[in-house]
mmCIF file with all atom_site columns, C-alpha atoms in Angstrom:
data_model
loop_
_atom_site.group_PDB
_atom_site.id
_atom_site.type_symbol
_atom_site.label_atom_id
_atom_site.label_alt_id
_atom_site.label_comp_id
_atom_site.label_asym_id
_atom_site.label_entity_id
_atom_site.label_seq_id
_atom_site.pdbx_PDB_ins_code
_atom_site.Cartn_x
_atom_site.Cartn_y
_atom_site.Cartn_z
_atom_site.occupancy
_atom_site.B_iso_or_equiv
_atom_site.pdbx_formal_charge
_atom_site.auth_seq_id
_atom_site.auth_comp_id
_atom_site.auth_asym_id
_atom_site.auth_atom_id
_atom_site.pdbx_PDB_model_num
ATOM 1   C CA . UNK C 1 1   ? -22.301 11.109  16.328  1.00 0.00 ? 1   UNK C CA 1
ATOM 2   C CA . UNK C 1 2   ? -23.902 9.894   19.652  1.00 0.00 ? 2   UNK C CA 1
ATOM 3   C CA . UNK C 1 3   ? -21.786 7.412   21.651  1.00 0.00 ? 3   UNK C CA 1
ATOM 4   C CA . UNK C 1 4   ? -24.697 4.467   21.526  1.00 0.00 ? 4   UNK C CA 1
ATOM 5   C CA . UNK C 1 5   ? -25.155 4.644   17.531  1.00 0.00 ? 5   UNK C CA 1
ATOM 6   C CA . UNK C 1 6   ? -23.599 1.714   15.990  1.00 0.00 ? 6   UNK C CA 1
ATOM 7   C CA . UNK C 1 7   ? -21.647 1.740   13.681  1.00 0.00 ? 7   UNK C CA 1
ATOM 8   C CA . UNK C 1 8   ? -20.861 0.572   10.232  1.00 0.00 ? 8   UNK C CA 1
ATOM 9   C CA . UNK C 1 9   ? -18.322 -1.410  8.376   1.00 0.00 ? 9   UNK C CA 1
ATOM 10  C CA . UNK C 1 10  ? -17.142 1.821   6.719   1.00 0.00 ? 10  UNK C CA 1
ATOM 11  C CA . UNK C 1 11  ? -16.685 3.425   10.334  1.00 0.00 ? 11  UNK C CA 1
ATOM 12  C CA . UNK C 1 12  ? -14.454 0.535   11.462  1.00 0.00 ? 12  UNK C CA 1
ATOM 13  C CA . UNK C 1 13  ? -12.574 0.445   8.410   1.00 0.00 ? 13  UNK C CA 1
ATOM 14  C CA . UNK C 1 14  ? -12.120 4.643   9.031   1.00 0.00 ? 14  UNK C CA 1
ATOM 15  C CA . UNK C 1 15  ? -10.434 3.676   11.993  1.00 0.00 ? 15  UNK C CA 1
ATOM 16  C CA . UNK C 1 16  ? -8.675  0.873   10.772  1.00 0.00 ? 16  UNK C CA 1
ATOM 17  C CA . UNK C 1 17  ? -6.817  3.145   8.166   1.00 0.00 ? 17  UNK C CA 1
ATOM 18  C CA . UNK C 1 18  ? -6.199  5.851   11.260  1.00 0.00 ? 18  UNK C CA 1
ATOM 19  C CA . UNK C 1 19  ? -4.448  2.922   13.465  1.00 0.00 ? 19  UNK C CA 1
ATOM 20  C CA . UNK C 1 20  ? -2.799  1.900   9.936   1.00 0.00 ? 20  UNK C CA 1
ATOM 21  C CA . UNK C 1 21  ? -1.493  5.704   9.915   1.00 0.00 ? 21  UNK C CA 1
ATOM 22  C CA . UNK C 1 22  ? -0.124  6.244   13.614  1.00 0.00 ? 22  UNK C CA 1
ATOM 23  C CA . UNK C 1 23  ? 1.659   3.163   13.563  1.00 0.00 ? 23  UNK C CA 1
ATOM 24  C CA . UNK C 1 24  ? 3.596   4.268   9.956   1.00 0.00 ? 24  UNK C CA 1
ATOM 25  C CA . UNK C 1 25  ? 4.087   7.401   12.134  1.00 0.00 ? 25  UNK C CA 1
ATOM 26  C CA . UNK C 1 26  ? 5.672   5.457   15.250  1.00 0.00 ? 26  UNK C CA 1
ATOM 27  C CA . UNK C 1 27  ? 3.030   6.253   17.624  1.00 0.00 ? 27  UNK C CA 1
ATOM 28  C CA . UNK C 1 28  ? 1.878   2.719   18.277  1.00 0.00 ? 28  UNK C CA 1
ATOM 29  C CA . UNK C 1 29  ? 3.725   -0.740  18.386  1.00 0.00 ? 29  UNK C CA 1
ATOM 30  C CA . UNK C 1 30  ? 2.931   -3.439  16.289  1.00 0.00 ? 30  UNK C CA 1
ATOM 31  C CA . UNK C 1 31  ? 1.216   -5.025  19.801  1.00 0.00 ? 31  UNK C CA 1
ATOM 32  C CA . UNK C 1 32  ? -0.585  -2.179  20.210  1.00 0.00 ? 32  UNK C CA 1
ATOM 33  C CA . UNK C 1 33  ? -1.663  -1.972  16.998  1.00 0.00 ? 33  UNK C CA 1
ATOM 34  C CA . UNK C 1 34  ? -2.554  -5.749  16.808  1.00 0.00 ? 34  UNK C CA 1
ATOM 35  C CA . UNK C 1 35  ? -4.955  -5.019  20.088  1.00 0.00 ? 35  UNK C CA 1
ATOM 36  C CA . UNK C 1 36  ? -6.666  -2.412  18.864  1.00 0.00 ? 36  UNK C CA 1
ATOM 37  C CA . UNK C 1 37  ? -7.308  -3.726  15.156  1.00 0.00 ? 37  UNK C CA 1
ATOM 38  C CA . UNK C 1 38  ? -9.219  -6.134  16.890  1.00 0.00 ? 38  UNK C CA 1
ATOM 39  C CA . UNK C 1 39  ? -10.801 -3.985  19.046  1.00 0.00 ? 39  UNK C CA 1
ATOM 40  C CA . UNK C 1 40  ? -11.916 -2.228  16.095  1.00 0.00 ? 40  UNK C CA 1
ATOM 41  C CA . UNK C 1 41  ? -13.044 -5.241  14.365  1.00 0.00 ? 41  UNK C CA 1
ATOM 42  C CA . UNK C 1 42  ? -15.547 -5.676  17.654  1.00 0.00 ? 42  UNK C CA 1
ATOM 43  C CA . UNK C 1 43  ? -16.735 -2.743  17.905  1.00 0.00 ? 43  UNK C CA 1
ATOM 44  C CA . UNK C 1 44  ? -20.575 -2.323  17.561  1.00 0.00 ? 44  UNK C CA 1
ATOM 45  C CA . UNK C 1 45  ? -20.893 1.690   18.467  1.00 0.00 ? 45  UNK C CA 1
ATOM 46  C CA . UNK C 1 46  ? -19.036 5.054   17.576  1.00 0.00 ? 46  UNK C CA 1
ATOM 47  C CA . UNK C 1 47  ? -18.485 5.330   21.424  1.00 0.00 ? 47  UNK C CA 1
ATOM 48  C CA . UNK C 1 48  ? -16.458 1.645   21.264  1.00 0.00 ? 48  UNK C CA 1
ATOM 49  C CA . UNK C 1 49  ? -14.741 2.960   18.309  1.00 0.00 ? 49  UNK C CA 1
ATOM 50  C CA . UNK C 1 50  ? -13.852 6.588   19.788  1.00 0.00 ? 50  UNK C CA 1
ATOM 51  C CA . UNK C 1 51  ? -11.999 5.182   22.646  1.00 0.00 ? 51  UNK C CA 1
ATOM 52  C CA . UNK C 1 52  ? -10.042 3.217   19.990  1.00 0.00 ? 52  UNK C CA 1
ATOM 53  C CA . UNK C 1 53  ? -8.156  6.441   18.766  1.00 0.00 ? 53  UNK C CA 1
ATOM 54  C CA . UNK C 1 54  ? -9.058  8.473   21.979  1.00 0.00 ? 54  UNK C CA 1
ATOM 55  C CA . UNK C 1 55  ? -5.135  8.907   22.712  1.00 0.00 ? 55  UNK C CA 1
ATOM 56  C CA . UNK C 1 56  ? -3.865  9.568   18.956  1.00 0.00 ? 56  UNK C CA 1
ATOM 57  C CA . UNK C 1 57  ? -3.993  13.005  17.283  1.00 0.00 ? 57  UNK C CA 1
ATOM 58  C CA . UNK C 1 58  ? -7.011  13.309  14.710  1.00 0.00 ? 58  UNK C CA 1
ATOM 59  C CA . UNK C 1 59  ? -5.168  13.952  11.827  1.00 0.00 ? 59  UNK C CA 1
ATOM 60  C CA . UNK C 1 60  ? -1.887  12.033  10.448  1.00 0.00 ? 60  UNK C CA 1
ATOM 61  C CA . UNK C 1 61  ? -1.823  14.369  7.422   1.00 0.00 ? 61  UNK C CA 1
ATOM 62  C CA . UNK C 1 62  ? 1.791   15.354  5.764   1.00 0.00 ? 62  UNK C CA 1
ATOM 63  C CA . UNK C 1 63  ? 2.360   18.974  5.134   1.00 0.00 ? 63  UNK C CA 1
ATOM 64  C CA . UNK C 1 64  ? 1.591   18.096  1.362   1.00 0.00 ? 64  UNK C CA 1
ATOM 65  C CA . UNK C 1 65  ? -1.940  17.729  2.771   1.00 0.00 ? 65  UNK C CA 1
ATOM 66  C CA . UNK C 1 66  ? -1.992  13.707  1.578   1.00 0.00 ? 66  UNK C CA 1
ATOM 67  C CA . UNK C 1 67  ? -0.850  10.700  3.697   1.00 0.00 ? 67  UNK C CA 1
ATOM 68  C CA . UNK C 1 68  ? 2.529   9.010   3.278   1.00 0.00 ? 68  UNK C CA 1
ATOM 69  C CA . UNK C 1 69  ? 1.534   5.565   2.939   1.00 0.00 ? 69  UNK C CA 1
ATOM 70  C CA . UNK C 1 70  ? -0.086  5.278   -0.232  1.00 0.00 ? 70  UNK C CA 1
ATOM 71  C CA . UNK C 1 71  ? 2.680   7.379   -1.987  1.00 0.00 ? 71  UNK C CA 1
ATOM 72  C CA . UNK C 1 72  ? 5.248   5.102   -0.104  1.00 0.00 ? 72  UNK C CA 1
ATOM 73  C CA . UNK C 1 73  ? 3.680   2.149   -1.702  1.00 0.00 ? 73  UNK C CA 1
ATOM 74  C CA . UNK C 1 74  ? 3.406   3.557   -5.300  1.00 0.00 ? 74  UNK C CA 1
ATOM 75  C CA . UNK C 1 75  ? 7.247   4.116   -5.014  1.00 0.00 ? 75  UNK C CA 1
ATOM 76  C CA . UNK C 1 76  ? 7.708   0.655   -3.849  1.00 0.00 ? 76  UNK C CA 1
ATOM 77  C CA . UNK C 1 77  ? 5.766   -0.647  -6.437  1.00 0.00 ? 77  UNK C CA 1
ATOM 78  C CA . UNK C 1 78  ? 7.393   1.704   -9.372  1.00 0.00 ? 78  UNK C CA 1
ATOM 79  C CA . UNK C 1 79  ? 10.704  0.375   -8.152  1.00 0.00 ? 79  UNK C CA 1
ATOM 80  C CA . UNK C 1 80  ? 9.637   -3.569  -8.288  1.00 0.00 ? 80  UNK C CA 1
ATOM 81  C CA . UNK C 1 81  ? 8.434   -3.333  -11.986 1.00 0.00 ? 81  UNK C CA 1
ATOM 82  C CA . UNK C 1 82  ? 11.212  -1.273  -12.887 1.00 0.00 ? 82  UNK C CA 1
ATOM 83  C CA . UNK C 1 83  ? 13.673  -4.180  -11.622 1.00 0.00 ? 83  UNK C CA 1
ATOM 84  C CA . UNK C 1 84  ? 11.882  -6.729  -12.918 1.00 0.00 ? 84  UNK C CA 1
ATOM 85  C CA . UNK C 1 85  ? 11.536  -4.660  -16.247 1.00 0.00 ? 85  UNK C CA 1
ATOM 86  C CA . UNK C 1 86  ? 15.685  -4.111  -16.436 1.00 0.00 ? 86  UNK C CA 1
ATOM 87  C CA . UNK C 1 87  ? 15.803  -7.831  -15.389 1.00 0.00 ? 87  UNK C CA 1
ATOM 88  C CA . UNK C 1 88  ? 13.469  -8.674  -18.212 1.00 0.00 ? 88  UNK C CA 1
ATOM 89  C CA . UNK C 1 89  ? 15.506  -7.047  -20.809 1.00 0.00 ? 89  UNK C CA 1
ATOM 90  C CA . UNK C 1 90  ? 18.557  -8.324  -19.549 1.00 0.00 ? 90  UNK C CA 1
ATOM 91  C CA . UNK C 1 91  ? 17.635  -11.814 -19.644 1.00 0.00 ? 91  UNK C CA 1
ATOM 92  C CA . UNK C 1 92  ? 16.465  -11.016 -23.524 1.00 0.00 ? 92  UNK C CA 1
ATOM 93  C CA . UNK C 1 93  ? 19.662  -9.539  -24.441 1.00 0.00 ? 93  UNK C CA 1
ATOM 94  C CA . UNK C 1 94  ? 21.368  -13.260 -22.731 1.00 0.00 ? 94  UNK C CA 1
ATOM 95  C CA . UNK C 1 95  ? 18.658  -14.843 -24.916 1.00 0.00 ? 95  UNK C CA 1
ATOM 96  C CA . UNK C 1 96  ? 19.640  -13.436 -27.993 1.00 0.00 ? 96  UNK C CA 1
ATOM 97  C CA . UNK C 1 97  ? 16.260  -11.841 -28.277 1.00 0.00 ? 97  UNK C CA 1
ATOM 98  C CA . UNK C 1 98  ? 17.770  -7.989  -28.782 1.00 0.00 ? 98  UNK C CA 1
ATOM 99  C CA . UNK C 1 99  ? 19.651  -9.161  -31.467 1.00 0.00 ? 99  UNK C CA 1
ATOM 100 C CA . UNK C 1 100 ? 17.097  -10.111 -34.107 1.00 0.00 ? 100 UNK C CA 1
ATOM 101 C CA . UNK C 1 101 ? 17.156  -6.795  -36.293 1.00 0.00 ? 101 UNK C CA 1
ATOM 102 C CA . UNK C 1 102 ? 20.950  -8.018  -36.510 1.00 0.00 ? 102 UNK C CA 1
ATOM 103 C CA . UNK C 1 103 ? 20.404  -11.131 -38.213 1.00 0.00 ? 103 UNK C CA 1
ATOM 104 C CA . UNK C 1 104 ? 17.899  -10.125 -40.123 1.00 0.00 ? 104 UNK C CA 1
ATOM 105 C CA . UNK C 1 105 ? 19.910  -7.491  -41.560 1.00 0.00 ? 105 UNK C CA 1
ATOM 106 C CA . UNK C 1 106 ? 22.656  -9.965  -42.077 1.00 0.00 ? 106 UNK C CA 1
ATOM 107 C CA . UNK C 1 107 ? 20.122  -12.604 -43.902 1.00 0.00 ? 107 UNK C CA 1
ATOM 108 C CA . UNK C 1 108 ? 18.686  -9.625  -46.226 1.00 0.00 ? 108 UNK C CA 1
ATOM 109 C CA . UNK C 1 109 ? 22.389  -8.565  -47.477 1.00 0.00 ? 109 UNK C CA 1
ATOM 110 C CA . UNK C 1 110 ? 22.991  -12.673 -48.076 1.00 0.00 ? 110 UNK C CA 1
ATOM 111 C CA . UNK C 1 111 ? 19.918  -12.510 -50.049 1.00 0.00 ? 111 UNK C CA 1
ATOM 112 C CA . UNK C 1 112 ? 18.564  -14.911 -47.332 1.00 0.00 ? 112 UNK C CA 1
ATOM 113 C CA . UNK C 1 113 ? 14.912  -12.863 -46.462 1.00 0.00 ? 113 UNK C CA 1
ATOM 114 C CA . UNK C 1 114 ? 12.978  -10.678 -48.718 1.00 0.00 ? 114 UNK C CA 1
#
């Protein structure tokens, strides 16, 4: 694309997810990130933009061919509802909760609950 075409939300937010990815792969600060998200955020051509990402590799692909970050994050994720799953069930268990096919077992042989 030629250097005067402005660009779009969608083409900022491209390299928005590119800065995202070099500085998960160490290659920028957070300061230097910071500076050029809002660089990015001003920009009003693809020639602004280029010079953005000018000195980072084009692609910040794993081997496995996908990025690292979402995957990270659905681990993350799967690992906070999992603890607060097991926490859940714990606190039931403290509760009593877990314990109801006990009693009514116990009530049905007492002739308690038909």
């Amino acid at each position: 694309m030629h250097p005067s075409i402005r660009a779009s939300d969608a083409d900022r937010q491209q390299v928005v997810q590119a800065l995202n990815q070099h500085t998960a792969a160490g290659r920028l600060s957070l300061d230097e990130f910071t500076e050029r998200l809002d660089a990015a955020h001003r920009a009003t051509t693809h020639g602004e933009l280029a010079a953005i990402t000018a000195d980072l590799p084009a692609e910040t692909r794993t081997r496995g061919g996908g990025t690292r970050g979402p995957l990270l994050v659905a681990a993350v994720v799967a690992v906070l509802v999992l603890t607060v799953l097991l926490g859940l069930a714990g606190v039931a268990g403290l509760a009593g909760w877990g314990h109801t096919h006990t009693m009514m077992a116990t009530m049905s042989t007492m002739g308690g609950c038909h």
